[in-house]
């Protein structure tokens, strides 16, 4: 029977159990959630493709132009999302899965359920058509996008481990939805064959409204999903954040759709979008601060200091600090050192990310630890060749410790361990018993040095006239025939007689014997 391996060490234990990833991406054939999400995405694709084909048949030229424009826009926006990340580097396959949910599953399901929600809102709220659409669309679209984020959180390989992770994947899902929906609007409105309509829709929904559109709405609700599955707070607080962020996304989406401003479309988008953007930036800062605290805890408590110490993490906490260190390395040691420092920073961040996602002492963290050590050695060599001491990006190496200090530290650790396990009284008893046994059965060697001025004058030509003058007395356990109070002075060995100065063979007095008692 084999003992189960202990789980990898991580910085904190969430309230909900976090299963360890079985795969490198969200593609996990043993996960029922993965297969359910794939089936829903396929259904949405089948539902959405006929609408796309109908839009292309109306005007093929402007339809194809709309597709190309919005695909390029999606790639550019995705790069911006990556730049917003402080530490994590997401799996491209998992990002593609989030995009697929937002581009196919959510629009396809929305196309089937939006008419029913529209009729329900119209029956409940006796308002104008514009207000009905502004209420009905968020109630359908935001929960559908939110379900994709929840599915990623339930798949271990997706590694959704924090509120910042949920915010990122929520923005990716929203980006997929925005690209798909904007393509449909552009293709339909440009059915007259003019490309100017396509560019106008790109500026309105992409450039101007892109900062407060579907990626912003879904990012807010995604942050709540990441918090719910990974925070160590109580259930009421986690459920409150989960439901509250989803409600917040629905409200801001509805507010953006409402016809409260009847001015120009661009002016209306800016007036209604700026408050939404400010609210999103507040959520973004909250998620990033939580992530930074988590990584600081990993550097302080989990990852060894020779790989990423707390001082190292302070140099990795922001992009501005990392870029400043690389500029300083370029100034002091050249571009090669700056390039190596950039590799080291990336390796250290990858190690922290792997520890956060998979736990410490896993194959992924072991491999990344070796990478960090190798790059650290290369960077130290470059700094040494340039004559740089304590180069930027490297923690100064500790001073060498003397062997005596090491022995003292080991003795202190051993003593501390015995105090914790045995107690002070038992340690004193053991020490007294050991000393008594050594005195009773062993030999105690007493070496006394005399000053050279008191040494006797040696005859000329003595071989060891420069040797130090010592007296060696060996006290042994008394024999059976000898009184217990009278120790026996053992004769010196042959080597001692050779190297010690000659003495008169007179009975030794008590004052010459030092600690030896006088014979009675």
Coordinates of N, CA and C in Angstrom, one line a residue, residues 33-34 36-38 40-41 97-98 101-102 105-106 109-110 113 138-155 160 166 169-170 173-174 177 218 221-222 225 229 242 246 249-250:
X33 N -17.9 19.3 -17.6 CA -18.2 20.7 -17.9 C -17.6 21.0 -19.3
X34 N -16.4 20.5 -19.6 CA -15.8 20.7 -20.9 C -16.7 20.2 -22.0
X36 N -19.9 19.6 -21.9 CA -21.2 20.4 -21.9 C -20.9 21.8 -22.6
X37 N -19.8 22.4 -22.3 CA -19.5 23.7 -22.9 C -19.2 23.6 -24.4
X38 N -18.5 22.5 -24.8 CA -18.3 22.2 -26.2 C -19.6 22.0 -27.0
X40 N -22.6 23.2 -26.1 CA -23.4 24.4 -26.2 C -22.7 25.3 -27.2
X41 N -21.4 25.4 -27.3 CA -20.7 26.2 -28.3 C -21.1 25.7 -29.7
X97 N -10.7 29.2 -26.4 CA -12.0 28.7 -26.0 C -12.9 29.8 -25.4
X98 N -12.4 30.7 -24.7 CA -13.2 31.8 -24.2 C -13.7 32.7 -25.4
X101 N -16.6 30.8 -27.0 CA -17.9 30.9 -26.3 C -18.6 32.3 -26.5
X102 N -17.8 33.4 -26.4 CA -18.3 34.7 -26.6 C -18.8 34.9 -28.1
X105 N -21.3 30.7 -28.9 CA -22.3 30.1 -27.9 C -23.2 31.2 -27.4
X106 N -22.7 32.3 -26.9 CA -23.5 33.3 -26.3 C -24.4 34.0 -27.4
X109 N -27.2 31.4 -28.5 CA -28.3 31.2 -27.5 C -29.1 32.5 -27.3
X110 N -28.4 33.6 -27.4 CA -29.2 34.9 -27.3 C -30.1 35.1 -28.5
X113 N -33.2 33.0 -27.4 CA -33.9 33.4 -26.2 C -34.3 34.9 -26.1
X138 N -29.6 43.1 -21.9 CA -28.7 42.7 -20.9 C -29.1 41.5 -20.1
X139 N -30.5 41.4 -19.9 CA -30.9 40.2 -19.1 C -30.7 38.9 -19.8
X140 N -30.5 38.9 -21.1 CA -30.2 37.7 -21.8 C -28.7 37.6 -22.1
X141 N -28.0 38.6 -22.5 CA -26.7 38.5 -23.0 C -25.7 38.4 -21.8
X142 N -25.8 39.1 -20.8 CA -24.9 39.1 -19.7 C -24.9 37.7 -18.9
X143 N -26.0 37.1 -18.6 CA -25.9 35.8 -18.0 C -25.3 34.7 -18.9
X144 N -25.6 34.8 -20.2 CA -25.0 33.9 -21.2 C -23.5 34.0 -21.2
X145 N -23.0 35.2 -21.3 CA -21.5 35.3 -21.3 C -21.0 34.9 -19.9
X146 N -21.7 35.2 -18.8 CA -21.3 34.8 -17.5 C -21.1 33.3 -17.3
X147 N -22.0 32.6 -18.0 CA -22.0 31.1 -17.9 C -20.7 30.5 -18.5
X148 N -20.2 31.2 -19.5 CA -18.9 30.7 -20.1 C -17.7 30.9 -19.1
X149 N -17.8 32.0 -18.3 CA -16.7 32.2 -17.3 C -16.8 31.2 -16.2
X150 N -18.0 30.9 -15.8 CA -18.3 29.9 -14.8 C -17.8 28.5 -15.2
X151 N -18.0 28.2 -16.5 CA -17.5 26.9 -17.1 C -16.0 26.8 -17.0
X152 N -15.3 27.9 -17.4 CA -13.9 27.9 -17.3 C -13.4 27.7 -15.8
X153 N -14.1 28.3 -14.9 CA -13.7 28.2 -13.5 C -13.9 26.8 -13.0
X154 N -14.8 26.0 -13.6 CA -15.1 24.6 -13.1 C -14.2 23.6 -13.8
X155 N -13.4 24.0 -14.8 CA -12.5 23.1 -15.5 C -11.1 23.4 -14.9
X160 N -8.3 29.1 -13.6 CA -8.9 30.4 -13.2 C -8.7 30.5 -11.7
X166 N -10.5 35.8 -13.5 CA -11.9 35.9 -14.0 C -12.2 37.2 -14.8
X169 N -10.6 36.6 -18.4 CA -11.4 35.7 -19.2 C -12.8 36.3 -19.5
X170 N -13.4 37.1 -18.5 CA -14.6 37.8 -18.8 C -14.5 38.8 -20.0
X173 N -14.3 36.8 -23.2 CA -15.6 36.4 -23.7 C -16.4 37.6 -24.2
X174 N -16.4 38.7 -23.6 CA -17.1 39.9 -24.1 C -16.5 40.4 -25.4
X177 N -18.0 38.3 -28.1 CA -19.4 38.6 -28.3 C -19.4 40.0 -29.1
X218 N -18.6 42.2 -19.2 CA -18.2 40.8 -18.9 C -17.0 40.7 -17.9
X221 N -18.4 41.0 -14.3 CA -19.0 39.8 -13.8 C -17.9 38.7 -13.7
X222 N -16.9 38.7 -14.5 CA -15.9 37.6 -14.4 C -15.0 37.8 -13.2
X225 N -16.7 36.0 -10.5 CA -16.6 34.6 -10.6 C -15.3 34.1 -10.0
X229 N -14.8 31.6 -6.5 CA -14.2 30.2 -6.5 C -12.8 30.2 -5.8
X242 N -20.4 37.4 -6.1 CA -20.8 36.7 -7.3 C -22.0 37.3 -8.0
X246 N -22.5 40.3 -11.2 CA -23.4 40.0 -12.4 C -24.5 41.0 -12.5
X249 N -23.0 44.1 -14.0 CA -22.8 44.1 -15.4 C -24.1 44.3 -16.1
X250 N -25.2 43.7 -15.6 CA -26.5 43.9 -16.3 C -26.9 45.4 -16.2

